[in-house]
XYZ file of C-alpha atoms in Angstrom:
369
model
C 37.960 -4.607 -37.041
C 34.740 -5.437 -34.779
C 32.577 -8.280 -35.399
C 29.594 -6.188 -36.747
C 27.716 -7.731 -39.767
C 29.949 -7.250 -42.838
C 28.518 -7.938 -46.056
C 29.655 -7.531 -49.801
C 27.122 -7.215 -52.676
C 28.354 -7.372 -56.293
C 27.043 -6.914 -59.741
C 25.220 -4.513 -61.849
C 25.302 -3.112 -65.517
C 21.457 -2.345 -65.729
C 18.581 -1.533 -63.156
C 17.476 -5.012 -63.350
C 20.663 -6.012 -61.303
C 21.131 -2.697 -59.371
C 17.187 -2.300 -57.914
C 17.144 -5.668 -56.323
C 20.881 -5.340 -54.958
C 20.005 -2.275 -53.175
C 16.701 -3.600 -51.882
C 18.737 -6.657 -50.478
C 20.986 -3.829 -48.786
C 18.206 -1.997 -47.366
C 16.420 -5.054 -46.145
C 19.631 -6.345 -44.248
C 20.141 -2.840 -42.669
C 16.582 -2.692 -41.702
C 17.124 -6.033 -39.708
C 20.653 -5.147 -38.695
C 21.308 -1.627 -38.470
C 25.062 -2.282 -37.293
C 25.665 -4.117 -40.778
C 28.525 -2.781 -42.913
C 27.581 -3.425 -46.463
C 29.812 -2.520 -49.254
C 29.231 -2.851 -52.984
C 31.594 -4.002 -56.049
C 30.500 -2.897 -59.410
C 32.229 -2.175 -62.885
C 33.680 1.164 -63.678
C 31.757 3.092 -66.215
C 28.478 1.295 -65.530
C 25.505 2.895 -64.119
C 25.801 1.085 -60.680
C 28.691 3.438 -60.086
C 26.194 6.412 -59.604
C 23.174 4.707 -58.368
C 24.475 2.741 -55.491
C 26.116 5.718 -53.931
C 23.061 7.734 -54.586
C 21.221 5.026 -52.538
C 23.772 5.636 -49.553
C 26.270 2.851 -50.087
C 30.334 2.735 -50.522
C 31.108 1.072 -53.885
C 34.490 -0.341 -55.456
C 34.863 -0.062 -59.148
C 36.408 -2.999 -61.204
C 37.867 -2.380 -64.567
C 35.980 -5.351 -65.956
C 33.850 -5.674 -69.132
C 32.368 -8.498 -71.304
C 33.890 -10.318 -74.106
C 33.713 -9.390 -77.549
C 32.213 -11.798 -79.668
C 32.767 -9.880 -83.136
C 36.401 -9.038 -82.724
C 38.092 -11.770 -81.085
C 41.649 -9.693 -80.966
C 39.851 -7.205 -78.511
C 39.702 -10.056 -75.983
C 43.265 -10.082 -74.901
C 42.425 -6.693 -73.321
C 39.361 -8.359 -71.760
C 41.391 -11.101 -70.268
C 43.730 -8.535 -68.659
C 41.047 -6.573 -67.177
C 39.392 -9.820 -65.789
C 42.910 -10.613 -64.103
C 43.408 -7.119 -62.837
C 39.903 -7.178 -61.495
C 40.492 -10.434 -59.622
C 43.522 -8.809 -58.020
C 41.655 -5.736 -57.077
C 38.657 -7.765 -55.540
C 41.049 -10.285 -53.632
C 42.785 -7.191 -52.082
C 39.360 -5.556 -51.087
C 38.126 -8.787 -49.561
C 41.105 -9.299 -47.743
C 40.827 -6.025 -45.879
C 37.108 -5.970 -45.677
C 36.689 -9.539 -44.416
C 32.997 -9.910 -45.287
C 31.106 -12.636 -43.467
C 28.911 -13.131 -46.619
C 29.075 -12.112 -50.287
C 25.872 -11.616 -52.612
C 25.932 -11.706 -56.303
C 23.338 -10.476 -58.402
C 24.741 -10.959 -61.925
C 26.660 -8.646 -64.074
C 30.474 -8.367 -64.738
C 31.701 -7.624 -61.376
C 30.069 -10.461 -59.540
C 32.166 -13.024 -61.191
C 35.580 -12.256 -59.913
C 34.254 -10.970 -56.757
C 32.458 -14.221 -55.926
C 35.130 -16.476 -57.330
C 37.758 -14.963 -55.032
C 35.078 -14.824 -52.216
C 34.370 -18.613 -52.201
C 38.067 -19.459 -52.712
C 38.707 -17.479 -49.479
C 35.885 -19.539 -47.685
C 33.241 -16.796 -47.677
C 29.706 -18.192 -47.896
C 28.339 -16.911 -51.214
C 24.554 -16.383 -52.028
C 23.541 -15.398 -55.655
C 20.348 -13.851 -56.982
C 19.033 -14.856 -60.450
C 16.192 -12.424 -61.488
C 15.341 -14.026 -64.741
C 13.527 -17.268 -65.850
C 16.736 -18.000 -67.969
C 19.835 -17.917 -66.095
C 22.663 -15.715 -66.750
C 26.233 -16.720 -67.741
C 27.947 -15.246 -64.675
C 25.340 -17.054 -62.337
C 25.596 -20.156 -64.060
C 29.177 -20.250 -63.663
C 29.014 -19.323 -59.959
C 26.412 -21.698 -58.980
C 28.846 -24.465 -58.053
C 30.472 -22.152 -55.474
C 27.325 -20.603 -54.134
C 25.610 -21.900 -51.019
C 22.251 -20.655 -51.911
C 20.732 -19.556 -55.131
C 17.611 -17.385 -54.764
C 15.269 -17.398 -57.966
C 12.341 -15.812 -59.124
C 10.788 -18.517 -61.270
C 9.981 -22.123 -61.016
C 11.872 -24.706 -62.904
C 15.357 -23.271 -62.449
C 16.729 -26.533 -61.602
C 17.556 -27.073 -65.325
C 20.260 -24.508 -64.526
C 21.288 -24.764 -60.707
C 21.639 -27.796 -58.191
C 18.054 -28.156 -57.058
C 19.097 -28.432 -53.227
C 20.714 -24.924 -53.413
C 17.465 -23.253 -54.948
C 15.256 -21.061 -53.123
C 12.167 -19.498 -54.607
C 12.050 -16.154 -53.380
C 10.920 -13.694 -56.192
C 12.791 -10.579 -57.062
C 13.383 -7.710 -54.619
C 11.828 -4.310 -55.863
C 12.280 -0.847 -55.097
C 10.386 -0.366 -51.950
C 9.223 3.085 -53.008
C 6.909 1.707 -55.176
C 5.248 -0.133 -52.528
C 5.165 2.547 -49.989
C 3.722 5.101 -52.175
C -0.031 6.113 -51.145
C -0.793 8.563 -53.552
C -4.124 8.415 -55.464
C -4.094 8.000 -59.008
C -5.904 11.256 -59.360
C -3.218 13.065 -57.470
C -0.741 11.214 -59.149
C -1.784 12.013 -62.816
C -2.035 15.710 -61.724
C 1.480 15.625 -60.321
C 2.497 14.737 -63.944
C 0.510 17.202 -65.557
C -1.790 15.214 -67.252
C -6.038 15.044 -67.269
C -7.285 12.696 -64.527
C -10.474 12.355 -66.783
C -8.579 10.794 -69.695
C -6.677 7.385 -69.911
C -2.944 7.400 -69.575
C -0.611 5.152 -71.087
C 3.130 5.077 -69.728
C 5.708 3.527 -72.120
C 9.228 2.908 -70.395
C 12.181 1.206 -72.128
C 13.889 0.146 -68.657
C 16.890 2.161 -67.365
C 18.875 2.244 -70.489
C 15.914 2.974 -72.899
C 14.428 1.119 -75.821
C 14.736 2.215 -79.291
C 11.734 0.197 -80.721
C 9.444 1.354 -77.864
C 10.459 5.021 -78.869
C 10.044 4.393 -82.481
C 6.633 3.147 -81.837
C 5.812 6.383 -80.684
C 7.597 8.699 -83.099
C 6.145 7.025 -85.909
C 2.879 7.536 -85.015
C 2.658 11.253 -83.690
C -0.235 12.024 -85.937
C -2.304 9.113 -84.298
C -1.464 10.242 -80.841
C -2.143 14.054 -81.454
C -5.877 13.019 -82.783
C -6.792 10.764 -80.032
C -8.169 11.225 -76.405
C -5.650 9.116 -74.845
C -2.442 10.468 -73.049
C 0.781 9.057 -73.671
C 3.943 9.540 -71.474
C 7.117 8.220 -72.974
C 10.404 7.605 -70.878
C 13.157 7.572 -73.540
C 16.209 6.927 -71.703
C 19.305 9.461 -71.541
C 20.868 7.801 -74.768
C 17.950 8.659 -76.991
C 16.284 11.632 -75.526
C 18.015 14.335 -77.472
C 17.816 12.964 -80.582
C 13.811 12.585 -79.872
C 13.421 16.039 -78.503
C 15.011 17.393 -81.652
C 12.478 15.559 -83.582
C 9.790 16.868 -81.569
C 10.846 20.344 -81.976
C 10.218 19.796 -85.867
C 6.656 18.926 -85.090
C 3.921 20.997 -83.957
C 3.046 20.842 -80.026
C 1.073 17.592 -78.960
C -0.413 18.567 -75.692
C -1.423 14.744 -74.803
C 2.005 13.549 -74.996
C 4.909 14.016 -72.524
C 8.350 12.896 -73.329
C 11.247 12.572 -70.486
C 14.675 11.039 -70.611
C 14.020 9.526 -67.009
C 11.475 9.096 -64.215
C 13.018 9.101 -60.784
C 9.385 8.776 -59.108
C 8.354 5.719 -60.681
C 5.784 5.253 -57.833
C 3.952 8.200 -58.926
C 4.333 7.081 -62.710
C 2.786 3.638 -62.159
C -0.030 4.867 -60.134
C -1.054 7.574 -62.747
C -0.894 5.037 -65.579
C -3.941 2.894 -66.637
C -1.682 0.600 -68.864
C 2.222 0.391 -69.177
C 4.268 -0.622 -72.026
C 7.500 -1.967 -71.174
C 10.435 -4.276 -71.965
C 10.530 -7.785 -69.980
C 13.124 -7.221 -67.612
C 12.733 -9.368 -64.600
C 12.876 -6.563 -62.249
C 10.232 -4.682 -63.845
C 8.079 -7.639 -64.107
C 8.214 -8.216 -60.491
C 7.044 -4.593 -59.730
C 4.144 -4.976 -62.428
C 3.098 -8.167 -60.252
C 3.437 -6.763 -56.768
C 1.626 -3.708 -57.851
C -0.998 -5.394 -60.103
C -0.458 -3.111 -63.247
C -1.775 -4.180 -66.609
C 0.985 -4.204 -69.128
C 2.033 -4.936 -72.540
C 5.560 -6.327 -72.749
C 8.101 -5.720 -75.543
C 10.633 -8.156 -74.907
C 14.217 -7.162 -75.943
C 15.961 -9.292 -78.647
C 19.363 -8.141 -77.676
C 20.147 -9.960 -74.417
C 21.612 -13.267 -73.487
C 19.626 -16.329 -74.704
C 16.634 -14.263 -75.373
C 15.702 -14.502 -71.864
C 13.079 -11.438 -72.028
C 11.015 -13.489 -74.255
C 11.040 -16.296 -71.607
C 10.235 -13.791 -68.940
C 7.279 -12.167 -71.026
C 5.901 -15.729 -71.848
C 5.796 -16.810 -68.071
C 3.176 -13.948 -67.694
C 1.460 -14.312 -71.494
C 0.723 -17.813 -70.822
C -1.226 -16.873 -67.768
C -3.095 -14.160 -69.268
C -1.482 -11.822 -67.028
C 0.101 -9.561 -69.578
C 0.087 -8.958 -73.086
C 3.166 -9.388 -75.448
C 4.227 -7.882 -78.828
C 7.564 -8.847 -80.567
C 10.182 -6.412 -80.914
C 9.880 -6.842 -84.792
C 6.370 -5.993 -85.038
C 6.121 -3.090 -82.338
C 6.391 -0.176 -84.533
C 3.370 -1.544 -86.566
C 1.143 -3.224 -83.961
C 2.163 -1.784 -80.387
C 0.251 1.563 -80.302
C -2.978 0.000 -81.802
C -2.798 -2.728 -78.892
C -2.138 -0.036 -76.506
C -4.992 2.078 -77.350
C -7.356 -0.936 -77.949
C -6.159 -2.343 -74.431
C -6.869 0.833 -72.213
C -9.877 1.769 -73.706
C -11.364 -1.750 -72.375
C -11.850 -1.622 -68.609
C -12.655 -5.304 -68.481
C -9.270 -6.320 -70.018
C -7.528 -3.944 -67.754
C -9.239 -5.427 -64.799
C -8.517 -8.817 -66.240
C -4.920 -8.292 -66.692
C -4.561 -6.617 -63.138
C -5.961 -9.563 -61.419
C -3.854 -12.157 -62.920
C -0.637 -10.595 -62.749
C -1.198 -10.219 -59.037
C -1.635 -13.741 -58.683
C 1.766 -14.260 -59.895
C 3.667 -11.891 -57.265
C 5.993 -13.208 -54.759
C 6.096 -10.557 -52.023
C 8.614 -9.879 -49.332
C 11.484 -11.122 -51.596
C 14.213 -8.715 -50.178
C 13.411 -9.565 -46.657
C 13.494 -13.606 -47.249
C 16.873 -12.813 -49.081
C 18.156 -10.718 -46.274
C 17.223 -13.187 -43.711
C 19.128 -15.769 -45.838
C 22.310 -13.649 -45.962
C 22.325 -12.900 -42.208
C 21.933 -16.565 -41.478
C 24.897 -17.284 -43.738
C 26.871 -14.568 -42.599
C 26.101 -15.506 -38.565
C 26.551 -19.157 -38.821
């Protein structure tokens, strides 16, 4: 095998892990076109489709998380972990990466554990303000830990931490479409305000219900609404909408591939508080109402959201209150130009730009040392 740069990147499960991973890979490739970059993910998870679509090879491991409700099922989970470790070890022996990057998610555990035991320098990237279980376990073996929030020394050795921010999809930053062209491209009226609601890459039941329970309110307003449901909820919502008369100012889709255009068109975004999404809002200065998911480890989305809300850089609505309060707050906010400008100005101050390039430089430095 030649001495060209060989890097392995592991992790996934959600867009919040996958988008930063691909951004780091793209940044490495921009700096070192000779780089051979391979991914390791979990079979059946969304990285197995998204990573090849971005132009990279990916190895799938038969790994999954522990079942906390049915302990007997964890016998099979332990077997899958053992099998995944064997597959990862064989892959690493054959590929011989010069550095390994973990972005969180099931697959990064066995991959970086084996890599560290083989003497391969490891870097982990933690997107959230509250560290994930996998990254906390890997911290002792990592040489560098790239984080997006201050105060992460409560989870990781201080001397290993590097404040870099979260890499985001470059397409969001590169888009030069105007608000008028963007809103027309989506089929809306440029003279009326537009609220964009997104539940993350997998969708969000609460955000969907906040719209579906108030269809009459939307229909009788002058505000336009675009809802990304997530593929899991889409068919059921379309069926319910078919039983309701057409609402011209409401558009419902399962997935938005061109988020750059969607964000540019929107006057206000409603979103879950995933770390990658928040990083995107900071970099593009988008006013946002955050609805943290309660179904995540250590309630880390609430901590992410509070980091912005405490600086008047975003508004926050608790998940349990969203169906009653979210639409009222969104309508009130999108009509208040001063509030939108204030939120936009404050969230821009929290941006950490060039994250992918900074992390890529660190990975290359480790790999070529």
